[in-house]
Amino acid sequence: MKLSLIRSACGSLRIYPARQGSRVSGWSRRCPPVGPANNRLILRTASATSSGGTNPKLAVNFGKRSQKDDGFECDRSLREVVQTTKEAMVALQRRNPAIQPLLAIIQAGEDDSLLEINKKMAGMIGLNITHICLAKDSSEDEIVEEVLKLNEDPRVHGVYLHLPPASLTSRVLNTLKPEKDIDGISDLNMGRLVRGDLSKGFVPPLASAVLDLLEKRDAALERKTVLLVGGEGTRGLALQCLIERSGMVVLKSQLNSNSLQRQVCLDVCVMQADAVVLLRAGNMDIPPSWIRPGAAVIHCEPTLETDEHDIEMSSQSGLGYLTAAYRTQNVVRSCSQWLQEQQYRPWHLRSLKLQPLTPVPSDIEISRAQTPKPVDQLAEEIGLLPEELEAYGRNKAKVRLSLLDRLHTQPDGKYVLVAGITPTPLGEGKSTVTIGLVQAMSAHLKLNSFACLRQPSQGPTFGVKGGAAGGGYAQVIPMEEFNLHLTGDIHAITAANNLVAAAIDARMLHEATQSDKALFNRLVPSVNGVRRFSPIQISRLQRLGVNKTDPASLTPQEVSTFVRLDLEPSKITWQRVVDTNDRFLRKITVGQASTEKGQIRETGFDIAVASEIMAILALADSLEDMKNRLARMVVGTSRSGQPVTAEDLGVSGALAVLMKDAIKPTLMQTLEGTPVFVHAGPFANIAHGNSSVLADKLALKLVGQDGFVVTEAGFGADIGMEKFFNIKCRASGLQPNVVVLVATVRALKMHGGGPNVSAGTPLPREYIDENLSLVEGGCRSNLRKQIQIAHLFGVPVVVALNVFKTDTQAEIDLVCELAKECGASDAVPCHHWAQGGRGSLELAQAVNEAASRPSNFQFLYNIKMPIVEKIRTIAQKVYGADDIELSPEAKAKIDYYNQQGYGSLPICMAKTHLSLSHMPDKKGAPTGFVLPIRDVRASIGAGFIYPLVGTMSTMPGLPTRPCFYDIDLDPVTEEITGLF
């Protein structure tokens, strides 16, 4: 490797003959500057006499080129560099046929000689070049602006700053990304050169060219002596380090031109030197008699002027072409490094240490006691690129979906679903199990693992349930950021949902108070005397069968059909939303102001996470897919019985704009520093109750083929898990490897016949004292049934027993024994709440073992089956019902959906989560019941039909004593208290 460094000047190289006394012939060359523009490389020839001749002086000979001596060496070097770079290009494009390396030159002034040389060399190599010509007196801000644009342009692989010395400020140099600094002039790349670390940096092209010529002339550079004159500062120090690293001896002199001829010591040094490098030497010349025969002199002479003759010489410059060749070589290398960075990166995860306390403190105290890693550090540890991260403060960041394109060839990791037995008021702890499992895998077993969790609604956070960040020593941190606002996704959903609601009422008002012509004139306004349809209006016309684009060509009937949605007020299914538990918004009346002209109707509010837009966010697999789903949302029915969509309202494009950032998953971390994606949080009754498809897909790429992605399904396995398989897996195309089924001794006792429990009252003794018969009853009923449901889909089950301090060892052993007897691959106790990841090591090992076995995943039903049969299949095989009973309204809705072509959508059952049946008080595994279907509705944008079993509330209410009584803020420290 040839190592040399010239920071802010070009050099002139003169080669002296090996035989003393002969006349020196030479050539003139001019190279494009490295660093400052207009530095000239002047190769001077000396007028030498016979020994002891008169006082000779160095002369400039621009007109002659020595083809016989140095020109041959330059041409040979050029051919070799070009050939090597061409071979690298061929290898690069063989691996990536679409790639085309690009060099960008930022130039100040009108000197095009450099551009011509680089264009010719780029043509020889086969890379592209772009030229940005700025005014000679461009400001620093203008230059920085251009550099920033090139930094962010993925097509550009190298940037060369062809600027005056005064323009190459520290700010300009350090704005340029080091990986695109193919001339090695930024401070970071300069430091790499001085340190000898060239794994990422670049050797300056001119330095490579000069050393190449020296090597061609004298291959044995080791132990040669080089004199650096005027080499003070960083430039001289770096050059000295590199020359010494090449095996040469460096002598230094800081004498200026006025004192040179008065210093006898310099004479001695020059005579000892095999090469002399003059840095900042001005017009200083060295008498030929001082120079050893065969020595080389490199003269760096900065100048701010150019003339036409110099430009002409530059275009003929052999060294200029060689420098350009090395520059293109660096561009190809930069492109290769960029492509390498695009590949999958192994993890280098640094886990955070836990020091669990006894007794276990509150969740927020534990969260606050741990200092999370900066999110950009976490991102780097798990292989994310800086440009794939959008930071929201220090602790969380959005991850761009471009990651899926970058890692599209990377095999997915293993896919684990955490589900639970039928939930009880006592809580089962699916979130804590999920987090404890990934902490055990990543921090203790050193297996790459990612948790994918739903974003919690603020309604329950301030209501009765509290947060959803896990608990104890198995949490997502900071838990207050997790539970409050996060990155604003739910607020974006609220805004988008309510924009649709506003559009519905406004459209109904305008249609009721205007003629067809007036509506048309306002919907398609004349701008500068011309009417044009917007793209979304053309889409509506096409759906109506009107294939016209000229507004003037529509017939009166076509105008009427186009402008009137004719919504039936009683059949509007879209409601407004707010992310607060507010029971008094369940039914409201709108349009009562006189300005609404009598357009009064009853409607209501849902909680924000019940919006269909939330379900769409969770099921979309790209921005385009989300936009199409938003357009398909049915908001009501016209008086003629036709569905009216968001696209008919003209609002779907605006919805996509509101949701464009919400579609990106949010990266956070656990207490032990392992990665978590938090994204989406749809209801688990009227929706499917799972985190997003995109979060899972991104995580599966990041963990690598041997890693694990652990995601959670809402409610019990009969609801969340069934919807995960039949809805989410159909949408994503992903197949799970293992189901972790969470159970607790207390919940199993309730399913085994234990007494009811009310929030806020003391637990009955049955849940505190040992009671093996109740535990056995719960295992042989509900636990067995939930394991059987998982086996319907062909997925192995590991039972995770979430241990509480009231559990006895006999109860724990009995659950694990009976779970395996009921068909679980394994059953293990988990102590993550008190111990963190170390308390779930046994579970992590069991999951790893189960995932190594083949999975025979299958869907429960064929999507083409009739709607009624799909409902019946779920009721009988999952819930254990004898049959279903459809109300007249449900039958009519099913007929309508079939007519509209919705019959092939999957089913999302909306029923109570407190029982396998439709009766909340029936615990265990009820049998002998008929499942009543009261109504059937559809979320066409989300892509499922949801039958209603009983009455489903989509707006929770606040209890007598909500959680907000305990939540407070210290105005001095800004610390939050009372969250759990």
GROMACS .gro file of C-alpha atoms in nm, residues 543-778:
model
  236
  543ARG     CA    1  -6.537   0.343  -1.007
  544LEU     CA    2  -6.869   0.491  -1.126
  545GLY     CA    3  -6.796   0.369  -1.478
  546VAL     CA    4  -6.741   0.721  -1.616
  547ASN     CA    5  -6.417   0.712  -1.814
  548LYS     CA    6  -6.383   1.086  -1.873
  549THR     CA    7  -6.122   1.336  -1.760
  550ASP     CA    8  -6.269   1.661  -1.899
  551PRO     CA    9  -6.517   1.814  -1.650
  552ALA     CA   10  -6.705   1.985  -1.934
  553SER     CA   11  -6.780   1.651  -2.101
  554LEU     CA   12  -6.994   1.507  -1.817
  555THR     CA   13  -7.366   1.473  -1.877
  556PRO     CA   14  -7.612   1.611  -1.616
  557GLN     CA   15  -7.678   1.256  -1.493
  558GLU     CA   16  -7.305   1.186  -1.463
  559VAL     CA   17  -7.258   1.514  -1.276
  560SER     CA   18  -7.533   1.420  -1.030
  561THR     CA   19  -7.392   1.073  -0.974
  562PHE     CA   20  -7.045   1.217  -0.924
  563VAL     CA   21  -7.132   1.491  -0.675
  564ARG     CA   22  -7.384   1.304  -0.459
  565LEU     CA   23  -7.277   1.037  -0.216
  566ASP     CA   24  -7.632   1.039  -0.080
  567LEU     CA   25  -7.535   0.890   0.256
  568GLU     CA   26  -7.815   0.743   0.464
  569PRO     CA   27  -7.772   0.905   0.812
  570SER     CA   28  -7.895   0.599   0.999
  571LYS     CA   29  -7.643   0.376   0.819
  572ILE     CA   30  -7.328   0.575   0.888
  573THR     CA   31  -7.091   0.339   1.069
  574TRP     CA   32  -6.805   0.583   1.127
  575GLN     CA   33  -6.770   0.743   1.471
  576ARG     CA   34  -6.534   0.999   1.619
  577VAL     CA   35  -6.261   0.886   1.860
  578VAL     CA   36  -6.067   1.020   2.158
  579ASP     CA   37  -5.793   0.846   2.359
  580THR     CA   38  -5.968   0.889   2.694
  581ASN     CA   39  -6.215   0.674   2.884
  582ASP     CA   40  -6.528   0.890   2.862
  583ARG     CA   41  -6.857   0.705   2.905
  584PHE     CA   42  -7.066   1.016   2.829
  585LEU     CA   43  -6.946   1.017   2.470
  586ARG     CA   44  -7.084   0.673   2.393
  587LYS     CA   45  -7.394   0.834   2.239
  588ILE     CA   46  -7.416   1.198   2.136
  589THR     CA   47  -7.620   1.421   1.905
  590VAL     CA   48  -7.444   1.639   1.647
  591GLY     CA   49  -7.563   1.920   1.419
  592GLN     CA   50  -7.770   2.108   1.675
  593ALA     CA   51  -7.628   2.455   1.599
  594SER     CA   52  -7.835   2.673   1.368
  595THR     CA   53  -7.545   2.689   1.122
  596GLU     CA   54  -7.587   2.315   1.051
  597LYS     CA   55  -7.932   2.387   0.907
  598GLY     CA   56  -8.116   2.103   1.075
  599GLN     CA   57  -7.865   1.827   0.990
  600ILE     CA   58  -7.909   1.663   1.330
  601ARG     CA   59  -7.819   1.300   1.387
  602GLU     CA   60  -7.716   1.064   1.664
  603THR     CA   61  -7.362   0.931   1.668
  604GLY     CA   62  -7.097   0.856   1.928
  605PHE     CA   63  -6.731   0.832   2.019
  606ASP     CA   64  -6.506   0.526   2.039
  607ILE     CA   65  -6.174   0.512   2.218
  608ALA     CA   66  -5.897   0.589   1.967
  609VAL     CA   67  -5.749   0.240   1.958
  610ALA     CA   68  -6.089   0.104   1.844
  611SER     CA   69  -6.064   0.301   1.520
  612GLU     CA   70  -6.041   0.099   1.202
  613ILE     CA   71  -5.737   0.311   1.116
  614MET     CA   72  -5.556   0.150   1.407
  615ALA     CA   73  -5.635  -0.195   1.272
  616ILE     CA   74  -5.512  -0.085   0.928
  617LEU     CA   75  -5.188   0.044   1.080
  618ALA     CA   76  -5.137  -0.295   1.243
  619LEU     CA   77  -5.204  -0.499   0.927
  620ALA     CA   78  -5.044  -0.287   0.651
  621ASP     CA   79  -4.716  -0.417   0.511
  622SER     CA   80  -4.607  -0.097   0.334
  623LEU     CA   81  -4.696   0.269   0.297
  624GLU     CA   82  -4.869   0.194  -0.032
  625ASP     CA   83  -5.068  -0.089   0.125
  626MET     CA   84  -5.177   0.139   0.410
  627LYS     CA   85  -5.284   0.409   0.164
  628ASN     CA   86  -5.493   0.158  -0.034
  629ARG     CA   87  -5.653   0.020   0.282
  630LEU     CA   88  -5.741   0.370   0.402
  631ALA     CA   89  -5.908   0.438   0.068
  632ARG     CA   90  -6.117   0.118   0.095
  633MET     CA   91  -6.261   0.200   0.440
  634VAL     CA   92  -6.641   0.193   0.426
  635VAL     CA   93  -6.790   0.477   0.630
  636GLY     CA   94  -7.157   0.418   0.558
  637THR     CA   95  -7.417   0.320   0.301
  638SER     CA   96  -7.596   0.534   0.046
  639ARG     CA   97  -7.974   0.547   0.022
  640SER     CA   98  -7.946   0.316  -0.278
  641GLY     CA   99  -7.762   0.058  -0.066
  642GLN     CA  100  -7.410   0.115  -0.202
  643PRO     CA  101  -7.108   0.132   0.029
  644VAL     CA  102  -6.946   0.476   0.057
  645THR     CA  103  -6.568   0.476   0.111
  646ALA     CA  104  -6.307   0.722   0.235
  647GLU     CA  105  -6.191   0.755  -0.124
  648ASP     CA  106  -6.546   0.854  -0.229
  649LEU     CA  107  -6.522   1.132   0.031
  650GLY     CA  108  -6.195   1.243  -0.129
  651VAL     CA  109  -6.009   1.217   0.200
  652SER     CA  110  -5.791   0.905   0.165
  653GLY     CA  111  -5.483   1.090   0.038
  654ALA     CA  112  -5.498   1.329   0.333
  655LEU     CA  113  -5.528   1.033   0.570
  656ALA     CA  114  -5.211   0.882   0.427
  657VAL     CA  115  -5.034   1.213   0.488
  658LEU     CA  116  -5.144   1.217   0.851
  659MET     CA  117  -5.031   0.855   0.894
  660LYS     CA  118  -4.701   0.863   0.704
  661ASP     CA  119  -4.489   0.876   1.020
  662ALA     CA  120  -4.716   0.657   1.232
  663ILE     CA  121  -4.649   0.362   0.999
  664LYS     CA  122  -4.288   0.346   1.119
  665PRO     CA  123  -4.236   0.129   1.430
  666THR     CA  124  -4.085   0.288   1.741
  667LEU     CA  125  -3.760   0.147   1.880
  668MET     CA  126  -3.718   0.130   2.258
  669GLN     CA  127  -3.538  -0.104   2.501
  670THR     CA  128  -3.593  -0.327   2.801
  671LEU     CA  129  -3.443  -0.284   3.147
  672GLU     CA  130  -3.151  -0.502   3.031
  673GLY     CA  131  -3.089  -0.302   2.712
  674THR     CA  132  -3.245  -0.544   2.464
  675PRO     CA  133  -3.442  -0.400   2.170
  676VAL     CA  134  -3.819  -0.357   2.157
  677PHE     CA  135  -4.049  -0.241   1.879
  678VAL     CA  136  -4.364  -0.066   1.999
  679HIS     CA  137  -4.619  -0.027   1.724
  680ALA     CA  138  -4.998  -0.021   1.692
  681GLY     CA  139  -5.249  -0.132   1.953
  682PRO     CA  140  -5.583  -0.241   1.805
  683PHE     CA  141  -5.867  -0.361   2.026
  684ALA     CA  142  -5.866  -0.736   2.073
  685ASN     CA  143  -6.245  -0.771   2.050
  686ILE     CA  144  -6.373  -0.572   1.749
  687ALA     CA  145  -6.022  -0.589   1.599
  688HIS     CA  146  -5.744  -0.846   1.608
  689GLY     CA  147  -5.548  -0.730   1.914
  690ASN     CA  148  -5.190  -0.766   1.789
  691SER     CA  149  -4.894  -0.537   1.728
  692SER     CA  150  -4.808  -0.446   1.371
  693VAL     CA  151  -4.707  -0.668   1.082
  694LEU     CA  152  -4.435  -0.419   0.992
  695ALA     CA  153  -4.274  -0.428   1.336
  696ASP     CA  154  -4.258  -0.807   1.320
  697LYS     CA  155  -4.115  -0.804   0.966
  698LEU     CA  156  -3.847  -0.550   1.050
  699ALA     CA  157  -3.750  -0.737   1.365
  700LEU     CA  158  -3.735  -1.075   1.188
  701LYS     CA  159  -3.480  -0.931   0.945
  702LEU     CA  160  -3.273  -0.764   1.216
  703VAL     CA  161  -3.236  -1.065   1.449
  704GLY     CA  162  -3.086  -1.283   1.179
  705GLN     CA  163  -3.164  -1.641   1.085
  706ASP     CA  164  -3.088  -1.780   1.432
  707GLY     CA  165  -3.254  -1.498   1.627
  708PHE     CA  166  -3.600  -1.469   1.780
  709VAL     CA  167  -3.887  -1.223   1.749
  710VAL     CA  168  -4.134  -1.245   2.038
  711THR     CA  169  -4.471  -1.078   1.993
  712GLU     CA  170  -4.783  -1.074   2.207
  713ALA     CA  171  -5.152  -1.139   2.133
  714GLY     CA  172  -5.427  -0.968   2.332
  715PHE     CA  173  -5.663  -1.145   2.573
  716GLY     CA  174  -5.671  -1.525   2.581
  717ALA     CA  175  -5.546  -1.764   2.315
  718ASP     CA  176  -5.905  -1.822   2.199
  719ILE     CA  177  -5.926  -1.456   2.092
  720GLY     CA  178  -5.584  -1.295   2.041
  721MET     CA  179  -5.400  -1.607   1.926
  722GLU     CA  180  -5.679  -1.723   1.693
  723LYS     CA  181  -5.688  -1.378   1.528
  724PHE     CA  182  -5.309  -1.367   1.513
  725PHE     CA  183  -5.309  -1.689   1.311
  726ASN     CA  184  -5.618  -1.640   1.093
  727ILE     CA  185  -5.592  -1.264   1.031
  728LYS     CA  186  -5.242  -1.133   1.098
  729CYS     CA  187  -5.052  -1.429   0.954
  730ARG     CA  188  -5.271  -1.423   0.642
  731ALA     CA  189  -5.187  -1.054   0.596
  732SER     CA  190  -4.815  -1.090   0.664
  733GLY     CA  191  -4.742  -1.432   0.513
  734LEU     CA  192  -4.539  -1.513   0.826
  735GLN     CA  193  -4.555  -1.844   1.010
  736PRO     CA  194  -4.491  -1.877   1.385
  737ASN     CA  195  -4.253  -2.137   1.525
  738VAL     CA  196  -4.367  -2.152   1.888
  739VAL     CA  197  -4.655  -2.040   2.109
  740VAL     CA  198  -4.575  -1.943   2.467
  741LEU     CA  199  -4.893  -1.986   2.671
  742VAL     CA  200  -4.892  -1.780   2.990
  743ALA     CA  201  -5.073  -1.901   3.300
  744THR     CA  202  -5.077  -1.821   3.669
  745VAL     CA  203  -5.168  -2.038   3.965
  746ARG     CA  204  -5.426  -1.780   4.077
  747ALA     CA  205  -5.601  -1.766   3.737
  748LEU     CA  206  -5.601  -2.146   3.710
  749LYS     CA  207  -5.766  -2.163   4.052
  750MET     CA  208  -6.044  -1.937   3.927
  751HIS     CA  209  -6.095  -2.155   3.617
  752GLY     CA  210  -6.089  -2.457   3.846
  753GLY     CA  211  -6.392  -2.332   4.041
  754GLY     CA  212  -6.252  -2.060   4.269
  755PRO     CA  213  -6.471  -1.770   4.385
  756ASN     CA  214  -6.516  -1.449   4.186
  757VAL     CA  215  -6.284  -1.158   4.248
  758SER     CA  216  -6.373  -0.788   4.251
  759ALA     CA  217  -6.123  -0.510   4.194
  760GLY     CA  218  -6.024  -0.328   4.513
  761THR     CA  219  -6.143  -0.603   4.753
  762PRO     CA  220  -5.918  -0.845   4.944
  763LEU     CA  221  -5.840  -1.175   4.772
  764PRO     CA  222  -6.030  -1.479   4.905
  765ARG     CA  223  -5.815  -1.731   5.095
  766GLU     CA  224  -5.841  -1.979   4.807
  767TYR     CA  225  -5.602  -1.759   4.604
  768ILE     CA  226  -5.354  -1.712   4.887
  769ASP     CA  227  -5.339  -2.056   5.047
  770GLU     CA  228  -5.230  -2.374   4.872
  771ASN     CA  229  -5.521  -2.545   4.692
  772LEU     CA  230  -5.410  -2.820   4.459
  773SER     CA  231  -5.760  -2.932   4.363
  774LEU     CA  232  -5.851  -2.589   4.223
  775VAL     CA  233  -5.519  -2.575   4.037
  776GLU     CA  234  -5.580  -2.917   3.886
  777GLY     CA  235  -5.933  -2.819   3.783
  778GLY     CA  236  -5.805  -2.512   3.599
   0.00000   0.00000   0.00000
